Amino acid sequence: MKVNTAEFIISNSDITRCPKANMPEYAFIGRSNVGKSSLINMLTNHKGLAKISGKPGKTQLVNHFLINKEWYLVDLPGYGYAKVSKNLKSGFSKIIYSYIESRENLLNLFVLVDARHDAQQIDLNFMEWLNGKGIAFSIIFTKADKLTKRKLADNIEAYKQQMLVRWEEMPPYIISSSSSGMGQEEILNFIEETNKIVSF
Ligand code: GTP
Ligand code: MG
């Protein structure tokens, strides 16, 4: 799929004010700084669309972007950022959890994990929560450019093995880099195929 248009629609802390749920929607979630906003910019070939920062905790609201006037991409705040005060932190997770549980047009959640690191407990817990709720998700490994080919392959294999301790099979996954554009086609194709299955 080609991205012809990508428009920022609205930022919300109140999920009841999200756009009408009348088009397919895909959201990006994961630890702070994992590269959610960068990936949205890479997918849409639009550098300044989602706000990026070297400091964790940049995205603090639910941000809707309309793509090709046909479907939504959603940039979510990161979880697991210890320096955000406790109150604010529970506010963030409240937004995230209520968004995920209530958004009826959300067709798939992309859970981003940094390809450089071992499976983190916070991500594993989150995926188990999704599974328990019956929410469709896939994993996107980010920042692949920061590893050699060999190390990348080893890390993905190690991640799979860690997942298989608790899971019967590895959930679907895609390897990406916002710097090199790796994964762009695969993610957009996945979205295109999913869009075909559902009618609104
Ligand atoms: P929060 O909004 O704080 O939760 O972070 P985020 O997950 O949206 O991360 P963001 O896209 O803001 O990126 C965090 C940092 O990682 C920035 O400095 C990015 O430039 C860098 N980064 C993101 N993706 C990649 C990547 O694929 N490769 C490399 N080398 N750097 C990346
Ligand atoms: Mg962000």
Short mmCIF file of C-alpha atoms and ligand atoms in Angstrom, two decimals:
data_model
loop_
_atom_site.label_atom_id
_atom_site.label_comp_id
_atom_site.label_asym_id
_atom_site.label_seq_id
_atom_site.Cartn_x
_atom_site.Cartn_y
_atom_site.Cartn_z
CA MET A 1 0.00 0.00 0.00
CA LYS A 2 1.15 3.53 -0.71
CA VAL A 3 0.53 6.30 1.78
CA ASN A 4 -0.78 9.23 -0.24
CA THR A 5 -2.10 11.41 2.55
CA ALA A 6 -1.38 11.51 6.28
CA GLU A 7 -3.15 14.11 8.38
CA PHE A 8 -3.01 14.85 12.09
CA ILE A 9 -6.60 14.85 13.39
CA ILE A 10 -6.68 15.25 17.18
CA SER A 11 -4.78 14.72 20.46
CA ASN A 12 -6.84 13.59 23.41
CA SER A 13 -6.58 12.81 27.06
CA ASP A 14 -10.27 11.99 27.04
CA ILE A 15 -10.99 8.95 24.92
CA THR A 16 -14.63 9.84 24.51
CA ARG A 17 -13.41 12.68 22.28
CA CYS A 18 -11.54 10.42 19.84
CA PRO A 19 -12.78 10.56 16.22
CA LYS A 20 -15.91 8.57 15.39
CA ALA A 21 -15.04 4.87 15.24
CA ASN A 22 -16.14 4.48 11.64
CA MET A 23 -12.86 3.48 9.98
CA PRO A 24 -10.24 0.80 10.60
CA GLU A 25 -7.70 1.76 13.25
CA TYR A 26 -4.20 0.59 14.22
CA ALA A 27 -2.35 1.75 17.32
CA PHE A 28 1.29 1.70 18.35
CA ILE A 29 2.20 0.96 21.91
CA GLY A 30 5.28 0.05 23.92
CA ARG A 31 7.78 1.34 26.44
CA SER A 32 8.72 5.01 26.38
CA ASN A 33 11.45 5.75 23.85
CA VAL A 34 11.01 2.44 21.98
CA GLY A 35 10.32 4.36 18.76
CA LYS A 36 6.52 4.51 18.32
CA SER A 37 6.36 8.07 17.02
CA SER A 38 9.41 7.55 14.78
CA LEU A 39 7.79 4.48 13.26
CA ILE A 40 4.61 6.40 12.46
CA ASN A 41 6.69 9.03 10.67
CA MET A 42 8.63 6.37 8.79
CA LEU A 43 5.47 4.53 7.70
CA THR A 44 3.89 7.72 6.41
CA ASN A 45 7.12 9.17 4.90
CA HIS A 46 6.33 12.26 6.93
CA LYS A 47 9.13 13.37 9.24
CA GLY A 48 7.34 15.83 11.49
CA LEU A 49 3.95 14.12 11.73
CA ALA A 50 4.31 12.50 15.17
CA LYS A 51 6.48 14.24 17.75
CA ILE A 52 9.79 12.53 18.55
CA SER A 53 12.24 13.02 21.36
CA GLY A 54 15.44 11.51 22.70
CA LYS A 55 13.86 11.87 26.15
CA PRO A 56 11.33 9.23 27.19
CA GLY A 57 7.77 10.37 27.88
CA LYS A 58 7.39 12.62 24.84
CA THR A 59 3.98 11.39 23.70
CA GLN A 60 1.48 11.97 26.49
CA LEU A 61 -1.85 11.86 24.68
CA VAL A 62 -3.79 9.64 22.30
CA ASN A 63 -2.96 11.05 18.85
CA HIS A 64 -5.03 10.20 15.80
CA PHE A 65 -3.68 10.42 12.25
CA LEU A 66 -5.90 9.80 9.23
CA ILE A 67 -4.18 7.90 6.41
CA ASN A 68 -5.40 7.99 2.79
CA LYS A 69 -8.70 9.22 4.22
CA GLU A 70 -9.45 5.54 4.88
CA TRP A 71 -7.92 4.43 8.17
CA TYR A 72 -6.41 5.73 11.39
CA LEU A 73 -2.97 5.35 12.88
CA VAL A 74 -2.78 6.09 16.59
CA ASP A 75 0.30 7.16 18.53
CA LEU A 76 -0.01 6.32 22.22
CA PRO A 77 2.00 7.37 25.29
CA GLY A 78 4.70 4.93 26.35
CA TYR A 79 4.45 2.82 29.47
CA GLY A 80 7.17 2.02 31.96
CA TYR A 81 8.81 5.40 32.21
CA ALA A 82 9.86 5.58 35.86
CA LYS A 83 10.60 9.32 35.98
CA VAL A 84 7.02 10.31 35.29
CA SER A 85 5.42 10.95 38.67
CA LYS A 86 3.25 8.18 40.09
CA ASN A 87 0.01 10.09 39.63
CA LEU A 88 0.75 11.05 36.09
CA LYS A 89 1.86 7.51 35.43
CA SER A 90 -1.40 5.99 36.57
CA GLY A 91 -3.15 8.66 34.48
CA PHE A 92 -1.23 7.51 31.41
CA SER A 93 -1.99 3.89 31.91
CA LYS A 94 -5.63 4.69 32.56
CA ILE A 95 -5.83 6.40 29.17
CA ILE A 96 -4.00 3.56 27.46
CA TYR A 97 -6.05 0.80 29.01
CA SER A 98 -9.40 2.47 28.55
CA TYR A 99 -8.53 3.34 24.94
CA ILE A 100 -7.56 -0.25 24.15
CA GLU A 101 -10.53 -1.81 25.89
CA SER A 102 -13.16 0.48 24.49
CA ARG A 103 -12.06 1.35 20.96
CA GLU A 104 -14.28 -0.85 18.82
CA ASN A 105 -12.62 -0.06 15.45
CA LEU A 106 -9.13 -0.97 16.73
CA LEU A 107 -8.22 -3.86 14.42
CA ASN A 108 -4.69 -4.49 15.60
CA LEU A 109 -2.36 -3.20 18.24
CA PHE A 110 1.33 -3.12 17.35
CA VAL A 111 3.39 -3.77 20.47
CA LEU A 112 6.84 -2.29 19.90
CA VAL A 113 9.90 -3.76 21.56
CA ASP A 114 13.52 -2.67 21.17
CA ALA A 115 15.39 -5.30 19.11
CA ARG A 116 18.51 -4.72 21.21
CA HIS A 117 17.06 -5.89 24.52
CA ASP A 118 15.94 -9.13 26.14
CA ALA A 119 12.21 -9.61 26.61
CA GLN A 120 11.19 -7.18 29.36
CA GLN A 121 8.76 -8.23 32.06
CA ILE A 122 6.59 -5.15 31.55
CA ASP A 123 6.09 -6.04 27.86
CA LEU A 124 5.43 -9.70 28.60
CA ASN A 125 2.84 -8.75 31.25
CA PHE A 126 1.21 -6.33 28.87
CA MET A 127 0.95 -8.93 26.09
CA GLU A 128 -0.56 -11.41 28.54
CA TRP A 129 -3.13 -8.81 29.51
CA LEU A 130 -3.97 -8.28 25.82
CA ASN A 131 -4.27 -11.99 25.27
CA GLY A 132 -6.60 -12.33 28.26
CA LYS A 133 -8.80 -9.57 26.84
CA GLY A 134 -8.82 -11.18 23.38
CA ILE A 135 -7.24 -8.10 21.78
CA ALA A 136 -5.43 -8.76 18.48
CA PHE A 137 -1.81 -7.67 18.52
CA SER A 138 1.48 -8.21 16.77
CA ILE A 139 5.03 -7.41 17.83
CA ILE A 140 7.26 -4.93 16.03
CA PHE A 141 10.98 -5.08 16.80
CA THR A 142 12.41 -1.55 16.50
CA LYS A 143 15.85 0.03 15.96
CA ALA A 144 17.15 -2.94 13.94
CA ASP A 145 19.74 -0.59 12.38
CA LYS A 146 21.54 -0.48 15.72
CA LEU A 147 22.53 -4.15 15.48
CA THR A 148 24.57 -6.23 13.06
CA LYS A 149 22.59 -8.71 10.98
CA ARG A 150 23.97 -11.56 13.03
CA LYS A 151 23.22 -9.99 16.41
CA LEU A 152 19.73 -9.05 15.23
CA ALA A 153 18.96 -12.64 14.22
CA ASP A 154 20.33 -13.93 17.53
CA ASN A 155 18.26 -11.44 19.53
CA ILE A 156 15.03 -12.28 17.70
CA GLU A 157 15.64 -15.98 18.26
CA ALA A 158 16.33 -15.37 21.96
CA TYR A 159 13.15 -13.29 22.23
CA LYS A 160 11.12 -16.10 20.66
CA GLN A 161 12.56 -18.59 23.12
CA GLN A 162 11.65 -16.30 26.02
CA MET A 163 8.10 -15.93 24.70
CA LEU A 164 7.71 -19.67 24.27
CA VAL A 165 8.25 -20.22 27.99
CA ARG A 166 4.70 -18.89 28.54
CA TRP A 167 3.14 -18.86 25.07
CA GLU A 168 2.20 -21.77 22.88
CA GLU A 169 3.48 -19.95 19.82
CA MET A 170 5.25 -16.74 18.96
CA PRO A 171 2.74 -13.99 18.08
CA PRO A 172 3.12 -12.51 14.58
CA TYR A 173 6.10 -10.15 14.41
CA ILE A 174 7.84 -7.71 12.07
CA ILE A 175 11.38 -6.33 12.28
CA SER A 176 11.76 -2.59 11.63
CA SER A 177 14.05 0.41 11.57
CA SER A 178 12.80 3.96 11.31
CA SER A 179 16.25 5.02 10.16
CA SER A 180 16.57 2.60 7.24
CA GLY A 181 12.88 2.10 6.42
CA MET A 182 13.12 -1.62 7.14
CA GLY A 183 9.68 -3.11 7.81
CA GLN A 184 7.73 -0.32 6.14
CA GLU A 185 6.35 -2.41 3.33
CA GLU A 186 5.57 -5.37 5.56
CA ILE A 187 3.65 -3.27 8.09
CA LEU A 188 1.70 -1.38 5.41
CA ASN A 189 0.85 -4.65 3.63
CA PHE A 190 -0.34 -6.14 6.89
CA ILE A 191 -2.63 -3.13 7.37
CA GLU A 192 -3.85 -3.28 3.78
CA GLU A 193 -4.77 -6.96 4.11
CA THR A 194 -6.50 -6.39 7.45
CA ASN A 195 -8.47 -3.45 6.04
CA LYS A 196 -9.86 -5.78 3.35
CA ILE A 197 -11.30 -8.21 5.88
CA VAL A 198 -13.37 -5.71 7.80
CA SER A 199 -16.08 -3.45 6.49
CA PHE A 200 -17.43 -0.42 8.33
P1 GTP B 1 7.56 8.20 23.86
O1 GTP B 1 6.65 9.06 23.06
O2 GTP B 1 8.39 8.98 24.81
O3 GTP B 1 6.88 7.05 24.51
O4 GTP B 1 8.68 7.57 22.85
P2 GTP B 1 8.47 6.87 21.43
O5 GTP B 1 8.28 5.41 21.63
O6 GTP B 1 7.46 7.58 20.61
O7 GTP B 1 9.93 7.06 20.78
P3 GTP B 1 10.41 8.14 19.68
O8 GTP B 1 9.86 7.79 18.34
O9 GTP B 1 10.18 9.50 20.22
O10 GTP B 1 11.97 7.79 19.61
C1 GTP B 1 12.81 7.81 20.76
C2 GTP B 1 14.26 7.96 20.31
O11 GTP B 1 14.71 6.79 19.59
C3 GTP B 1 14.50 9.16 19.37
O12 GTP B 1 15.74 9.72 19.70
C4 GTP B 1 14.53 8.51 18.00
O13 GTP B 1 15.30 9.23 17.06
C5 GTP B 1 15.18 7.15 18.29
N1 GTP B 1 14.73 6.11 17.34
C6 GTP B 1 13.46 5.71 17.13
N2 GTP B 1 13.39 4.72 16.22
C7 GTP B 1 14.65 4.49 15.82
C8 GTP B 1 15.26 3.57 14.88
O14 GTP B 1 14.60 2.77 14.21
N3 GTP B 1 16.61 3.63 14.75
C9 GTP B 1 17.39 4.48 15.48
N4 GTP B 1 18.70 4.43 15.30
N5 GTP B 1 16.86 5.36 16.37
C10 GTP B 1 15.52 5.36 16.54
MG MG B 2 6.14 9.05 21.12
#
